[in-house]
């Protein structure tokens, strides 16, 4: 069992932004989410997956935070569950995909997203809502989010860096009309 899975089973998550997998691989996450007092609260949360990083070092340097779960929802296809919530001082959000046996497949930790309180499904996408009404849409079929666990004789596909569904915000200070629109 890897360190990420140990933390999850203990009710904790790594204390640094990232997309973590039970095999102790991780990808950078770039979440520039509108915060609690953002003038455009209720808008999409920009979200991008970057390149790999050293999970063991991240946990060593940043420690772990307690997981506060606010929802758990079965996937429409019956292959597992999505869960989400927060942690820390109220600004941290997390999302996790669990398999049918409730073992963690990935955990996304986001320090600027605020806690997530619900999810709805649109085809292969999951639309998460945080405690300020901001939305994060993720394509669960994206290789970084939907790939199966490696099994005997099957190598894990590398995560491809890139945008999931929400575009990056334009440069400059946020203001009315500065965050991208969403399908939700």
PDB file of C-alpha atoms in Angstrom:
ATOM      1  CA  UNK A   1       0.000   0.000   0.000  1.00  0.00           C
ATOM      2  CA  UNK A   2       1.350   3.413  -0.982  1.00  0.00           C
ATOM      3  CA  UNK A   3       1.569   6.528   1.157  1.00  0.00           C
ATOM      4  CA  UNK A   4      -1.400   8.203  -0.586  1.00  0.00           C
ATOM      5  CA  UNK A   5      -3.622   5.203   0.119  1.00  0.00           C
ATOM      6  CA  UNK A   6      -2.374   5.066   3.739  1.00  0.00           C
ATOM      7  CA  UNK A   7      -3.259   8.731   4.231  1.00  0.00           C
ATOM      8  CA  UNK A   8      -6.704   8.262   2.670  1.00  0.00           C
ATOM      9  CA  UNK A   9      -7.513   5.252   4.865  1.00  0.00           C
ATOM     10  CA  UNK A  10      -6.463   7.319   7.902  1.00  0.00           C
ATOM     11  CA  UNK A  11      -8.848  10.134   6.903  1.00  0.00           C
ATOM     12  CA  UNK A  12      -6.095  12.410   5.631  1.00  0.00           C
ATOM     13  CA  UNK A  13      -4.901  13.883   2.354  1.00  0.00           C
ATOM     14  CA  UNK A  14      -1.551  15.340   1.291  1.00  0.00           C
ATOM     15  CA  UNK A  15      -1.112  18.973   2.312  1.00  0.00           C
ATOM     16  CA  UNK A  16      -0.225  20.327  -1.126  1.00  0.00           C
ATOM     17  CA  UNK A  17      -2.134  20.987  -4.366  1.00  0.00           C
ATOM     18  CA  UNK A  18      -1.976  17.948  -6.590  1.00  0.00           C
ATOM     19  CA  UNK A  19      -3.661  14.985  -8.186  1.00  0.00           C
ATOM     20  CA  UNK A  20      -2.552  11.950  -6.185  1.00  0.00           C
ATOM     21  CA  UNK A  21      -2.849   8.254  -7.049  1.00  0.00           C
ATOM     22  CA  UNK A  22      -2.569   5.193  -4.802  1.00  0.00           C
ATOM     23  CA  UNK A  23       0.644   4.101  -6.553  1.00  0.00           C
ATOM     24  CA  UNK A  24       2.218   7.307  -5.165  1.00  0.00           C
ATOM     25  CA  UNK A  25       2.391   9.084  -8.493  1.00  0.00           C
ATOM     26  CA  UNK A  26       1.104  12.618  -8.725  1.00  0.00           C
ATOM     27  CA  UNK A  27       0.457  15.440 -11.148  1.00  0.00           C
ATOM     28  CA  UNK A  28       0.594  19.175 -10.550  1.00  0.00           C
ATOM     29  CA  UNK A  29      -2.792  20.879 -10.290  1.00  0.00           C
ATOM     30  CA  UNK A  30      -3.348  24.488 -11.206  1.00  0.00           C
ATOM     31  CA  UNK A  31      -6.553  25.709  -9.600  1.00  0.00           C
ATOM     32  CA  UNK A  32      -7.082  29.438  -9.682  1.00  0.00           C
ATOM     33  CA  UNK A  33     -10.543  29.234  -8.213  1.00  0.00           C
ATOM     34  CA  UNK A  34     -12.627  32.202  -7.258  1.00  0.00           C
ATOM     35  CA  UNK A  35     -12.545  32.406  -3.484  1.00  0.00           C
ATOM     36  CA  UNK A  36     -15.169  33.188  -0.921  1.00  0.00           C
ATOM     37  CA  UNK A  37     -15.242  36.939  -1.506  1.00  0.00           C
ATOM     38  CA  UNK A  38     -14.505  36.901  -5.206  1.00  0.00           C
ATOM     39  CA  UNK A  39     -16.786  39.299  -7.075  1.00  0.00           C
ATOM     40  CA  UNK A  40     -17.699  36.521  -9.502  1.00  0.00           C
ATOM     41  CA  UNK A  41     -18.588  33.844  -6.937  1.00  0.00           C
ATOM     42  CA  UNK A  42     -20.831  31.255  -8.543  1.00  0.00           C
ATOM     43  CA  UNK A  43     -18.574  30.905 -11.609  1.00  0.00           C
ATOM     44  CA  UNK A  44     -16.507  27.997 -12.994  1.00  0.00           C
ATOM     45  CA  UNK A  45     -13.353  27.000 -11.147  1.00  0.00           C
ATOM     46  CA  UNK A  46     -10.406  27.048 -13.613  1.00  0.00           C
ATOM     47  CA  UNK A  47      -8.563  23.715 -13.345  1.00  0.00           C
ATOM     48  CA  UNK A  48      -5.554  22.329 -15.234  1.00  0.00           C
ATOM     49  CA  UNK A  49      -3.443  19.233 -14.755  1.00  0.00           C
ATOM     50  CA  UNK A  50       0.298  19.706 -15.155  1.00  0.00           C
ATOM     51  CA  UNK A  51       3.313  17.453 -15.125  1.00  0.00           C
ATOM     52  CA  UNK A  52       4.376  14.845 -12.579  1.00  0.00           C
ATOM     53  CA  UNK A  53       5.904  15.639  -9.204  1.00  0.00           C
ATOM     54  CA  UNK A  54       7.527  13.707  -6.349  1.00  0.00           C
ATOM     55  CA  UNK A  55       4.672  12.646  -4.052  1.00  0.00           C
ATOM     56  CA  UNK A  56       6.914  11.375  -1.236  1.00  0.00           C
ATOM     57  CA  UNK A  57       8.768  14.694  -1.130  1.00  0.00           C
ATOM     58  CA  UNK A  58       5.491  16.670  -1.230  1.00  0.00           C
ATOM     59  CA  UNK A  59       4.104  14.736   1.749  1.00  0.00           C
ATOM     60  CA  UNK A  60       7.405  15.095   3.617  1.00  0.00           C
ATOM     61  CA  UNK A  61       7.581  18.855   3.033  1.00  0.00           C
ATOM     62  CA  UNK A  62       3.883  19.739   3.365  1.00  0.00           C
ATOM     63  CA  UNK A  63       2.519  17.049   5.675  1.00  0.00           C
ATOM     64  CA  UNK A  64      -1.117  15.991   5.605  1.00  0.00           C
ATOM     65  CA  UNK A  65      -4.495  17.543   6.375  1.00  0.00           C
ATOM     66  CA  UNK A  66      -7.599  15.933   7.793  1.00  0.00           C
ATOM     67  CA  UNK A  67     -10.299  15.087   5.237  1.00  0.00           C
ATOM     68  CA  UNK A  68     -13.779  16.489   5.896  1.00  0.00           C
ATOM     69  CA  UNK A  69     -16.154  14.651   3.551  1.00  0.00           C
ATOM     70  CA  UNK A  70     -19.316  16.542   2.611  1.00  0.00           C
ATOM     71  CA  UNK A  71     -20.721  14.197  -0.044  1.00  0.00           C
ATOM     72  CA  UNK A  72     -20.316  10.748  -1.532  1.00  0.00           C
ATOM     73  CA  UNK A  73     -22.089   9.839  -4.765  1.00  0.00           C
ATOM     74  CA  UNK A  74     -22.188   6.592  -6.769  1.00  0.00           C
ATOM     75  CA  UNK A  75     -20.983   6.887 -10.359  1.00  0.00           C
ATOM     76  CA  UNK A  76     -23.838   6.451 -12.830  1.00  0.00           C
ATOM     77  CA  UNK A  77     -22.111   3.451 -14.479  1.00  0.00           C
ATOM     78  CA  UNK A  78     -21.737   1.642 -11.141  1.00  0.00           C
ATOM     79  CA  UNK A  79     -17.927   1.461 -11.318  1.00  0.00           C
ATOM     80  CA  UNK A  80     -17.312   3.385  -8.127  1.00  0.00           C
ATOM     81  CA  UNK A  81     -17.908   6.583  -6.216  1.00  0.00           C
ATOM     82  CA  UNK A  82     -17.008  10.250  -6.198  1.00  0.00           C
ATOM     83  CA  UNK A  83     -16.524  11.971  -2.889  1.00  0.00           C
ATOM     84  CA  UNK A  84     -15.617  15.516  -1.994  1.00  0.00           C
ATOM     85  CA  UNK A  85     -15.328  18.026   0.775  1.00  0.00           C
ATOM     86  CA  UNK A  86     -12.697  20.154   2.379  1.00  0.00           C
ATOM     87  CA  UNK A  87     -10.043  20.373   5.004  1.00  0.00           C
ATOM     88  CA  UNK A  88      -7.769  22.812   6.731  1.00  0.00           C
ATOM     89  CA  UNK A  89      -9.035  26.319   7.456  1.00  0.00           C
ATOM     90  CA  UNK A  90     -11.991  26.295   5.036  1.00  0.00           C
ATOM     91  CA  UNK A  91     -10.217  27.262   1.828  1.00  0.00           C
ATOM     92  CA  UNK A  92      -9.129  23.728   0.917  1.00  0.00           C
ATOM     93  CA  UNK A  93     -11.243  21.528  -1.313  1.00  0.00           C
ATOM     94  CA  UNK A  94     -10.745  17.923  -2.231  1.00  0.00           C
ATOM     95  CA  UNK A  95     -12.300  15.436  -4.625  1.00  0.00           C
ATOM     96  CA  UNK A  96     -11.673  11.705  -4.813  1.00  0.00           C
ATOM     97  CA  UNK A  97     -12.631   8.880  -7.095  1.00  0.00           C
ATOM     98  CA  UNK A  98     -13.093   5.540  -5.386  1.00  0.00           C
ATOM     99  CA  UNK A  99     -13.510   2.155  -7.054  1.00  0.00           C
ATOM    100  CA  UNK A 100     -16.510  -0.108  -6.427  1.00  0.00           C
ATOM    101  CA  UNK A 101     -14.787  -1.487  -3.294  1.00  0.00           C
ATOM    102  CA  UNK A 102     -14.217   2.100  -2.088  1.00  0.00           C
ATOM    103  CA  UNK A 103     -10.439   2.021  -2.544  1.00  0.00           C
ATOM    104  CA  UNK A 104      -9.004   5.342  -3.699  1.00  0.00           C
ATOM    105  CA  UNK A 105      -8.210   5.713  -7.436  1.00  0.00           C
ATOM    106  CA  UNK A 106      -7.204   9.382  -7.182  1.00  0.00           C
ATOM    107  CA  UNK A 107      -7.440  12.338  -4.819  1.00  0.00           C
ATOM    108  CA  UNK A 108      -7.355  15.937  -6.028  1.00  0.00           C
ATOM    109  CA  UNK A 109      -6.309  18.453  -3.361  1.00  0.00           C
ATOM    110  CA  UNK A 110      -6.900  22.146  -4.096  1.00  0.00           C
ATOM    111  CA  UNK A 111      -5.959  24.881  -1.638  1.00  0.00           C
ATOM    112  CA  UNK A 112      -7.817  27.692  -3.425  1.00  0.00           C
ATOM    113  CA  UNK A 113     -11.045  25.986  -4.413  1.00  0.00           C
ATOM    114  CA  UNK A 114     -13.024  26.019  -1.146  1.00  0.00           C
ATOM    115  CA  UNK A 115     -14.729  22.789   0.003  1.00  0.00           C
ATOM    116  CA  UNK A 116     -16.889  20.869  -2.456  1.00  0.00           C
ATOM    117  CA  UNK A 117     -20.429  20.072  -1.312  1.00  0.00           C
ATOM    118  CA  UNK A 118     -22.066  18.224  -4.202  1.00  0.00           C
ATOM    119  CA  UNK A 119     -21.855  16.663  -7.657  1.00  0.00           C
ATOM    120  CA  UNK A 120     -24.132  16.011 -10.612  1.00  0.00           C
ATOM    121  CA  UNK A 121     -23.392  14.021 -13.752  1.00  0.00           C
ATOM    122  CA  UNK A 122     -23.586  15.018 -17.426  1.00  0.00           C
ATOM    123  CA  UNK A 123     -22.534  12.067 -19.589  1.00  0.00           C
ATOM    124  CA  UNK A 124     -18.900  11.281 -18.764  1.00  0.00           C
ATOM    125  CA  UNK A 125     -18.478  14.582 -16.916  1.00  0.00           C
ATOM    126  CA  UNK A 126     -18.983  15.335 -13.249  1.00  0.00           C
ATOM    127  CA  UNK A 127     -19.974  18.877 -12.264  1.00  0.00           C
ATOM    128  CA  UNK A 128     -18.885  19.651  -8.701  1.00  0.00           C
ATOM    129  CA  UNK A 129     -20.138  22.612  -6.676  1.00  0.00           C
ATOM    130  CA  UNK A 130     -18.206  24.196  -3.833  1.00  0.00           C
ATOM    131  CA  UNK A 131     -19.627  25.929  -0.756  1.00  0.00           C
ATOM    132  CA  UNK A 132     -19.775  29.280  -2.590  1.00  0.00           C
ATOM    133  CA  UNK A 133     -21.633  27.949  -5.599  1.00  0.00           C
ATOM    134  CA  UNK A 134     -18.578  27.813  -7.874  1.00  0.00           C
ATOM    135  CA  UNK A 135     -18.561  24.915 -10.350  1.00  0.00           C
ATOM    136  CA  UNK A 136     -15.785  22.579 -11.449  1.00  0.00           C
ATOM    137  CA  UNK A 137     -16.508  20.331 -14.452  1.00  0.00           C
ATOM    138  CA  UNK A 138     -14.236  17.315 -14.924  1.00  0.00           C
ATOM    139  CA  UNK A 139     -14.307  14.812 -17.764  1.00  0.00           C
ATOM    140  CA  UNK A 140     -14.035  11.494 -15.936  1.00  0.00           C
ATOM    141  CA  UNK A 141     -12.963   9.811 -19.196  1.00  0.00           C
ATOM    142  CA  UNK A 142      -9.798  11.963 -19.332  1.00  0.00           C
ATOM    143  CA  UNK A 143      -6.777   9.631 -19.009  1.00  0.00           C
ATOM    144  CA  UNK A 144      -5.585  11.324 -15.812  1.00  0.00           C
ATOM    145  CA  UNK A 145      -8.986  10.881 -14.131  1.00  0.00           C
ATOM    146  CA  UNK A 146     -10.488   7.743 -15.561  1.00  0.00           C
ATOM    147  CA  UNK A 147      -7.682   5.332 -16.170  1.00  0.00           C
ATOM    148  CA  UNK A 148      -7.951   1.991 -14.386  1.00  0.00           C
ATOM    149  CA  UNK A 149      -5.483   0.859 -11.764  1.00  0.00           C
ATOM    150  CA  UNK A 150      -2.557  -1.064 -13.172  1.00  0.00           C
ATOM    151  CA  UNK A 151      -2.935  -4.791 -12.757  1.00  0.00           C
ATOM    152  CA  UNK A 152      -0.667  -7.782 -13.314  1.00  0.00           C
ATOM    153  CA  UNK A 153       0.915  -7.502 -16.742  1.00  0.00           C
ATOM    154  CA  UNK A 154      -0.682  -4.121 -17.440  1.00  0.00           C
ATOM    155  CA  UNK A 155       1.326  -0.916 -17.195  1.00  0.00           C
ATOM    156  CA  UNK A 156      -0.295   2.313 -16.123  1.00  0.00           C
ATOM    157  CA  UNK A 157      -0.788   4.844 -18.893  1.00  0.00           C
ATOM    158  CA  UNK A 158       1.102   8.056 -18.173  1.00  0.00           C
ATOM    159  CA  UNK A 159      -1.033  11.031 -17.239  1.00  0.00           C
ATOM    160  CA  UNK A 160      -1.094  13.585 -20.018  1.00  0.00           C
ATOM    161  CA  UNK A 161      -0.682  17.158 -18.850  1.00  0.00           C
ATOM    162  CA  UNK A 162      -3.305  19.505 -20.124  1.00  0.00           C
ATOM    163  CA  UNK A 163      -6.610  21.190 -19.619  1.00  0.00           C
ATOM    164  CA  UNK A 164      -9.507  19.095 -18.379  1.00  0.00           C
ATOM    165  CA  UNK A 165     -12.595  21.142 -19.198  1.00  0.00           C
ATOM    166  CA  UNK A 166     -12.449  24.555 -17.545  1.00  0.00           C
ATOM    167  CA  UNK A 167     -10.285  27.073 -19.429  1.00  0.00           C
ATOM    168  CA  UNK A 168      -7.679  29.228 -17.726  1.00  0.00           C
ATOM    169  CA  UNK A 169      -8.766  32.692 -16.719  1.00  0.00           C
ATOM    170  CA  UNK A 170      -7.416  35.644 -18.652  1.00  0.00           C
ATOM    171  CA  UNK A 171      -4.479  37.487 -17.132  1.00  0.00           C
ATOM    172  CA  UNK A 172      -5.090  40.447 -14.917  1.00  0.00           C
ATOM    173  CA  UNK A 173      -7.082  41.037 -11.794  1.00  0.00           C
ATOM    174  CA  UNK A 174     -10.435  39.264 -11.608  1.00  0.00           C
ATOM    175  CA  UNK A 175     -13.500  41.362 -12.116  1.00  0.00           C
ATOM    176  CA  UNK A 176     -16.919  41.169 -13.706  1.00  0.00           C
ATOM    177  CA  UNK A 177     -16.771  39.069 -16.830  1.00  0.00           C
ATOM    178  CA  UNK A 178     -13.144  38.026 -16.238  1.00  0.00           C
ATOM    179  CA  UNK A 179     -13.765  34.308 -15.526  1.00  0.00           C
ATOM    180  CA  UNK A 180     -14.683  31.917 -18.323  1.00  0.00           C
ATOM    181  CA  UNK A 181     -18.243  30.775 -18.785  1.00  0.00           C
ATOM    182  CA  UNK A 182     -19.313  27.212 -18.082  1.00  0.00           C
ATOM    183  CA  UNK A 183     -21.755  24.718 -19.483  1.00  0.00           C
ATOM    184  CA  UNK A 184     -23.270  24.282 -16.025  1.00  0.00           C
TER     185      UNK A 184
END
